[in-house]
GROMACS .gro file of N, CA and C in nm:
model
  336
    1UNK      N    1   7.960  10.726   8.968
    1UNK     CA    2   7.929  10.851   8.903
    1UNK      C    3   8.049  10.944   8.913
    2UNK      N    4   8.051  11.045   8.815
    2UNK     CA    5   8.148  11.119   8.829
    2UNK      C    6   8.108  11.252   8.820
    3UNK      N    7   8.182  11.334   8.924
    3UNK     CA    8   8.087  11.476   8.882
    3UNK      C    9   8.241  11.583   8.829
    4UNK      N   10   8.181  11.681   8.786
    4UNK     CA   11   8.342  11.763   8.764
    4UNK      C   12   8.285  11.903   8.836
    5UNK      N   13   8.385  11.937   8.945
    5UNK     CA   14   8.371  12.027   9.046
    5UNK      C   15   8.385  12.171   8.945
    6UNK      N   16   8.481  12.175   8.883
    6UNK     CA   17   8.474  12.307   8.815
    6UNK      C   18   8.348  12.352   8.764
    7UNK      N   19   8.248  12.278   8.694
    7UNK     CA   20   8.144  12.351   8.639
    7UNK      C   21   8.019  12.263   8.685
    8UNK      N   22   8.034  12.242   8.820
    8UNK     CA   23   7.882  12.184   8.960
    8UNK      C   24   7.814  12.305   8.894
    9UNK      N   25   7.667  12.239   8.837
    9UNK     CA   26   7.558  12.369   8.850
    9UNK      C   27   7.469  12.304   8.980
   10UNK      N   28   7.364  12.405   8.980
   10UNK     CA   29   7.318  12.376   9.108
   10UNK      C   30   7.189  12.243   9.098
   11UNK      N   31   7.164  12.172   8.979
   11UNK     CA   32   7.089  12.075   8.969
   11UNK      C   33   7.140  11.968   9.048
   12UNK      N   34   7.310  11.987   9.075
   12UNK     CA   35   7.413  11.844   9.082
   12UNK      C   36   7.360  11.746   9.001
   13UNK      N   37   7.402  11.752   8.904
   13UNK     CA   38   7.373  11.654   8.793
   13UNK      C   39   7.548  11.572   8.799
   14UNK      N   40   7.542  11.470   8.758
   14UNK     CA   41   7.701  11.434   8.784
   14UNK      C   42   7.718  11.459   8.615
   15UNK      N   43   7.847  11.420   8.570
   15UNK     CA   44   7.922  11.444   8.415
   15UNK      C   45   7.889  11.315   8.372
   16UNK      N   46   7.888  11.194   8.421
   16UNK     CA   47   7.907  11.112   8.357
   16UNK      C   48   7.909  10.977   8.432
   17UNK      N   49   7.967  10.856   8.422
   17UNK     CA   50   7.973  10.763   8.462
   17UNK      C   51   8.040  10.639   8.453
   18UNK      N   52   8.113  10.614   8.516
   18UNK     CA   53   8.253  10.497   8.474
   18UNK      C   54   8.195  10.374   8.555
   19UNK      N   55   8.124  10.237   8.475
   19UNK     CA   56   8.086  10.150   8.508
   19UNK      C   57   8.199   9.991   8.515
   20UNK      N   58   8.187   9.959   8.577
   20UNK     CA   59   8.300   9.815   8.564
   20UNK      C   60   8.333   9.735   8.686
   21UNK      N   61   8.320   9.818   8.808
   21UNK     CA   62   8.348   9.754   8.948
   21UNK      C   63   8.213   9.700   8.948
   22UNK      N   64   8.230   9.539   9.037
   22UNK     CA   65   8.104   9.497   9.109
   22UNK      C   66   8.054   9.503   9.246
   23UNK      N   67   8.137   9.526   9.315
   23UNK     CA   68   8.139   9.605   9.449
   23UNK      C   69   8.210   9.758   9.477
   24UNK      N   70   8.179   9.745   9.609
   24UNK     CA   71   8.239   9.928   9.598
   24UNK      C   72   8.371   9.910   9.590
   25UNK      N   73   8.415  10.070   9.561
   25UNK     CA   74   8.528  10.151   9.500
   25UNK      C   75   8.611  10.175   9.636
   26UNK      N   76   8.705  10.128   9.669
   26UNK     CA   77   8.777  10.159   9.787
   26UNK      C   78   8.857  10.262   9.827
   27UNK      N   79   8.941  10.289   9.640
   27UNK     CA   80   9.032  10.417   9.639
   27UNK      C   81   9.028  10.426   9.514
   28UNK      N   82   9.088  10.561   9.488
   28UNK     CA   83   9.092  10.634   9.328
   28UNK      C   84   9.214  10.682   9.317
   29UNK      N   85   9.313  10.714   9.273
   29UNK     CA   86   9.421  10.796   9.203
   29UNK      C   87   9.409  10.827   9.058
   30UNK      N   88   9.442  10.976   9.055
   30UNK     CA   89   9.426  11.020   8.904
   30UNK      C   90   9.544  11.056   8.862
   31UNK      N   91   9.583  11.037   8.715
   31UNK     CA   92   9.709  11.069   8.640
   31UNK      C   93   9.692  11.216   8.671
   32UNK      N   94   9.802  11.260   8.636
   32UNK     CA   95   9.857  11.395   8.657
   32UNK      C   96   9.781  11.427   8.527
   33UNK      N   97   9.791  11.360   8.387
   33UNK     CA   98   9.726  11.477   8.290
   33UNK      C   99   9.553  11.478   8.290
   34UNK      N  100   9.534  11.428   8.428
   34UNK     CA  101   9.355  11.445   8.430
   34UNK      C  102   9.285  11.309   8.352
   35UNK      N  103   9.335  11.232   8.252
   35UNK     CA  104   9.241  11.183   8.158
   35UNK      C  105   9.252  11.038   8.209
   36UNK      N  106   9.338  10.994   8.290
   36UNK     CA  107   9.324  10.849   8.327
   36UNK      C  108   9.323  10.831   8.508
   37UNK      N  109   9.198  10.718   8.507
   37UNK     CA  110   9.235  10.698   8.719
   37UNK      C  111   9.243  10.555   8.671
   38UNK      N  112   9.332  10.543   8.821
   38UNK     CA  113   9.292  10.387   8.858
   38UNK      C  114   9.242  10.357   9.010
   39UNK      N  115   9.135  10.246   9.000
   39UNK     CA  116   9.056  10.208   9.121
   39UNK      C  117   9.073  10.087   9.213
   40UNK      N  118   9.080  10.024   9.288
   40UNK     CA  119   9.055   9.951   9.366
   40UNK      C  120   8.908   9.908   9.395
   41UNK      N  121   8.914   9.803   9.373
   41UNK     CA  122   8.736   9.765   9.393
   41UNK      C  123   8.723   9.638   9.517
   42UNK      N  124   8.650   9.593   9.604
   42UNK     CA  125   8.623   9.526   9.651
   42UNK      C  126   8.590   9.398   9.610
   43UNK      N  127   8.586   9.394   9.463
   43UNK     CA  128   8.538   9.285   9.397
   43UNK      C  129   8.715   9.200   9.328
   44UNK      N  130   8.814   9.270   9.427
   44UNK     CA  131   8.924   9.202   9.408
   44UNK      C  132   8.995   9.253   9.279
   45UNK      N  133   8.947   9.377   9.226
   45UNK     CA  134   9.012   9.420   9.099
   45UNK      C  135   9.079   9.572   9.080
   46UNK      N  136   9.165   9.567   9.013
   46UNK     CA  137   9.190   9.712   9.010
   46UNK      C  138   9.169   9.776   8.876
   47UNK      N  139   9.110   9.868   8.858
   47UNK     CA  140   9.050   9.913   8.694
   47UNK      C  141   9.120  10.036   8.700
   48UNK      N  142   9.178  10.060   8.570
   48UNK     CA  143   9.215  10.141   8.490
   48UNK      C  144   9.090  10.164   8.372
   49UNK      N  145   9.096  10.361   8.406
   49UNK     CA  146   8.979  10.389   8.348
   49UNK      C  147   9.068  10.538   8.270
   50UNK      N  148   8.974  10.549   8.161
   50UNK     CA  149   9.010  10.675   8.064
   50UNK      C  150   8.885  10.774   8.090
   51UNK      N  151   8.902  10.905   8.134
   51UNK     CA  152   8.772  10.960   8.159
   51UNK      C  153   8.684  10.985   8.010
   52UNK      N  154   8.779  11.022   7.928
   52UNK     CA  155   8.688  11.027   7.779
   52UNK      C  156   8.664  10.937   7.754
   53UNK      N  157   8.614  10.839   7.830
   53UNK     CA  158   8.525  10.746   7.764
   53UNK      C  159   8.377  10.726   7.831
   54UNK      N  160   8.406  10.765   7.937
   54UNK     CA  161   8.288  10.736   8.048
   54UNK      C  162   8.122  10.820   7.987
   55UNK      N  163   8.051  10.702   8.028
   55UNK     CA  164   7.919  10.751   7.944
   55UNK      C  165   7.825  10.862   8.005
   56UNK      N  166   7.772  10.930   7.924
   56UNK     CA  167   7.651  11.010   7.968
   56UNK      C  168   7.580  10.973   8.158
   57UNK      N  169   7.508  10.848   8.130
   57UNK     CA  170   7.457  10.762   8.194
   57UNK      C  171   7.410  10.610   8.205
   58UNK      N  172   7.429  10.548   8.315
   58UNK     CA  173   7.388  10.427   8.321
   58UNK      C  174   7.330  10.322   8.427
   59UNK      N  175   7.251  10.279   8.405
   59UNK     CA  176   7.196  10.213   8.509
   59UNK      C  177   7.197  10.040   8.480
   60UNK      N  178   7.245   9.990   8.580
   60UNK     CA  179   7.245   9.823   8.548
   60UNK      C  180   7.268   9.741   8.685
   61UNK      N  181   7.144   9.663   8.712
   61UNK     CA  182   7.159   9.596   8.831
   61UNK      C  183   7.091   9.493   8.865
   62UNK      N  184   7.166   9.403   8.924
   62UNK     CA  185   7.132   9.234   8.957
   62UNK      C  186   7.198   9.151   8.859
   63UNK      N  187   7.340   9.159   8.860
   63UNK     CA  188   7.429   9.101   8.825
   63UNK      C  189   7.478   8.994   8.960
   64UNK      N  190   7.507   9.011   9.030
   64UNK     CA  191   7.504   8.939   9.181
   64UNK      C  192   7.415   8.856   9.247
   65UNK      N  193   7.438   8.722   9.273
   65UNK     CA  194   7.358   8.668   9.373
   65UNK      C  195   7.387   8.559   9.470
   66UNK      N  196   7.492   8.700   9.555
   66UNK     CA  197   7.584   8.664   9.709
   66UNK      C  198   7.559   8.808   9.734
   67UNK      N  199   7.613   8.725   9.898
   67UNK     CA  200   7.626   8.860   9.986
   67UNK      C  201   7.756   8.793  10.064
   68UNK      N  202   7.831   8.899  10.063
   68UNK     CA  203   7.973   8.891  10.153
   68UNK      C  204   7.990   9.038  10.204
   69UNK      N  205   8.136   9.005  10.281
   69UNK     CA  206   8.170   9.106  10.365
   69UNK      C  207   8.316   9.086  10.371
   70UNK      N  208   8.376   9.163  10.311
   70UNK     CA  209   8.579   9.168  10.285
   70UNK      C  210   8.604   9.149  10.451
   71UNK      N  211   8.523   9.235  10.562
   71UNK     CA  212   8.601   9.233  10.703
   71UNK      C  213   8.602   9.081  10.739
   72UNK      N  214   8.566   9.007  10.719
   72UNK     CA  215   8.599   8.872  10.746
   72UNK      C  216   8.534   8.736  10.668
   73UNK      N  217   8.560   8.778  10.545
   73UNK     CA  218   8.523   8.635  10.445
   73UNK      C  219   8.610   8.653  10.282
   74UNK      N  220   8.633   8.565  10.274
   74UNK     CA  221   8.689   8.542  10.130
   74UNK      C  222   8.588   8.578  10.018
   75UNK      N  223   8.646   8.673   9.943
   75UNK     CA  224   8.576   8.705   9.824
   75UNK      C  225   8.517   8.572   9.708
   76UNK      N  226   8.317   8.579   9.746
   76UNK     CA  227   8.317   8.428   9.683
   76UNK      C  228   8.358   8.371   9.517
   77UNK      N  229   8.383   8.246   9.551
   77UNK     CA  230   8.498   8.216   9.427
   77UNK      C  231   8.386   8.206   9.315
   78UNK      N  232   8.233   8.190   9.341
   78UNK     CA  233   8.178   8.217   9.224
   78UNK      C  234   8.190   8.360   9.143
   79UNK      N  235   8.165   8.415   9.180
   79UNK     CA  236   8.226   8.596   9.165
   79UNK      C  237   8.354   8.608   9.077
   80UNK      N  238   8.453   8.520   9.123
   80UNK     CA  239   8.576   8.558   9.080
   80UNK      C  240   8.629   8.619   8.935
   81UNK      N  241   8.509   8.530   8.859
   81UNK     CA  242   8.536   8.560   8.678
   81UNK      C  243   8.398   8.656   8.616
   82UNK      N  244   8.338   8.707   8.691
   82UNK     CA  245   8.223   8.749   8.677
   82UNK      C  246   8.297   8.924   8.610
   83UNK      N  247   8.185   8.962   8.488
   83UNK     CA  248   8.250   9.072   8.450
   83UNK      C  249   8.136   9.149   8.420
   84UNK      N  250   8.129   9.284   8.457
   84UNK     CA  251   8.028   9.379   8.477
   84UNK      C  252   7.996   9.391   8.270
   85UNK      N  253   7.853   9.341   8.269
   85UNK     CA  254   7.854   9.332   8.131
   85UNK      C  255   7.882   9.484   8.067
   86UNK      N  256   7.865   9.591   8.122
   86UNK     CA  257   7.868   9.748   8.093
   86UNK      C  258   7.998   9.804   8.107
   87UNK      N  259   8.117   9.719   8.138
   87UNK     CA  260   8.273   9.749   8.191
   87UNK      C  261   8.344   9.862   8.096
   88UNK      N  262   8.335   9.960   8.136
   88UNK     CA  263   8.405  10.080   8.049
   88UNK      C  264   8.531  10.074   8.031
   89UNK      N  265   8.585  10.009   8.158
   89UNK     CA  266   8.745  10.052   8.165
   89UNK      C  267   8.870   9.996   8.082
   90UNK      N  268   8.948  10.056   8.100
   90UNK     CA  269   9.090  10.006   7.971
   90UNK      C  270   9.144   9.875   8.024
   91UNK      N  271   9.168   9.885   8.129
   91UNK     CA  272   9.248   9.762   8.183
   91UNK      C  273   9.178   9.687   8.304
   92UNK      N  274   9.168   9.606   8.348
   92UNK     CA  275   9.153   9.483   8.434
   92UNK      C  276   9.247   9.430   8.537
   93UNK      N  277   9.310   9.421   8.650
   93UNK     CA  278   9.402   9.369   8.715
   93UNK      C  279   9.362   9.281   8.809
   94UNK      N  280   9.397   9.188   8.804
   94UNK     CA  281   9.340   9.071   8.911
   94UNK      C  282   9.461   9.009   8.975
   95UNK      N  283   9.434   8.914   9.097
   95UNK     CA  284   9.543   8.867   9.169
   95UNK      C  285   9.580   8.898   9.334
   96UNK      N  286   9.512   9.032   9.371
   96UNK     CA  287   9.519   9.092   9.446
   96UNK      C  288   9.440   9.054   9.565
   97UNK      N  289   9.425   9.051   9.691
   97UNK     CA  290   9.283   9.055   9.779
   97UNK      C  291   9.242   9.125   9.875
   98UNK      N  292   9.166   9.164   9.874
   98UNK     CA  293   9.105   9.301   9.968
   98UNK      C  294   9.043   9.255  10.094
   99UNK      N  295   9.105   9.188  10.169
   99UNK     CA  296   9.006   9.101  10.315
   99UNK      C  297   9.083   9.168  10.421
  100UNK      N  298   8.971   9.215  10.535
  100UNK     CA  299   9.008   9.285  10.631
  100UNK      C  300   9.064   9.414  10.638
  101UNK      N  301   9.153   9.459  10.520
  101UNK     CA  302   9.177   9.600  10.528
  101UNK      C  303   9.153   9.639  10.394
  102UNK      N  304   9.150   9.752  10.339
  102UNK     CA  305   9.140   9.816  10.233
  102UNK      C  306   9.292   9.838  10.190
  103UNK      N  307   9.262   9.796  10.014
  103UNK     CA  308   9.418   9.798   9.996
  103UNK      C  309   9.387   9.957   9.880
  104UNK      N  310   9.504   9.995   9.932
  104UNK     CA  311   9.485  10.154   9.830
  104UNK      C  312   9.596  10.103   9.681
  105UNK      N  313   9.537  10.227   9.608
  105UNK     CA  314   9.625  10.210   9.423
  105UNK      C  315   9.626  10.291   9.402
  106UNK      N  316   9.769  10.294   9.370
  106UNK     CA  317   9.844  10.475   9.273
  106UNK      C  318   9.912  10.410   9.181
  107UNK      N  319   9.918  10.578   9.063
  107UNK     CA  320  10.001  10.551   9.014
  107UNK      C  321  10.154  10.552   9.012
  108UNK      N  322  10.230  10.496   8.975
  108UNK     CA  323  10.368  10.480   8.995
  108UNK      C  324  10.484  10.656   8.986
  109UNK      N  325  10.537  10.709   9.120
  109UNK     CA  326  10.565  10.825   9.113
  109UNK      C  327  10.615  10.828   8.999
  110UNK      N  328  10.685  10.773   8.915
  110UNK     CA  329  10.805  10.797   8.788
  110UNK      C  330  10.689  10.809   8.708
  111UNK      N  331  10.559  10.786   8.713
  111UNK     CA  332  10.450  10.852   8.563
  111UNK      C  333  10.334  10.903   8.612
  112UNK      N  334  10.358  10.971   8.697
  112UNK     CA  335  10.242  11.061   8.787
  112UNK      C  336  10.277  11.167   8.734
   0.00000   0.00000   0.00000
C-alpha cells in the first residue's frame, strides 16, 4: 500500500497500491522526481515501479503454496518463475539472492 503523507486525512485511507512482489518488501528508494521507486523483494526480485500507475485498490491472495524463510533456506526453485498475476511494475530484475541478510536497492547517484 501506499499512503501520501502530505494529504493523510484522518480515515488513513492509503492513495493507492503497487502490487507485484510475492513476498515482503525489504527496501524502497525513490527517484528524486517522486514518480519512480525501486524495491527489493524477498521473492528474489527487484521491481521498478511508476507511481502513476499504481491502482486505487487491490486485493489478491493464494498465489503461494510454500513456506520458507530467507534466514536460512534457499528461495524455493518452484517459486522462481512465478509472477504476481496483478504485477503493476515497469521492470523485473532477477539474478540476485536475498538469504541471510537483506540486500538493499538504490538508485544509481549519477540519476538520483
Amino acid at each position: 500500500m501506499v499512503w501520501d503523507r502530505r494529504c493523510f486525512i484522518a480515515k488513513g485511507k492509503p492513495a493507492g497500491v503497487l502490487t507485484g512482489h510475492l513476498e515482503g518488501i525489504t527496501f524502497l528508494d525513490s527517484h528524486r522526481d517522486g514518480r519512480y521507486f525501486i524495491s527489493n523483494g524477498k521473492d528474489q526480485t527487484i521491481k521498478l515501479w511508476d507511481i502513476r500507475k499504481m491502482a486505487p485498490n487491490a486485493s489478491y491472495s493464494g498465489i503461494r503454496n510454500y513456506e520458507w524463510d530467507y534466514r536460512w533456506m534457499d528461495y524455493p526453485f518452484e517459486a522462481r518463475d512465478l509472477k504476481h498475476p496483478c504485477d503493476q511494475s515497469v521492470a523485473t530484475y532477477k539474478g540476485h539472492s536475498v538469504l541471510r541478510t537483506l540486500i538493499r536497492c538504490y538508485f544509481s547517484p549519477a540519476y538520483r
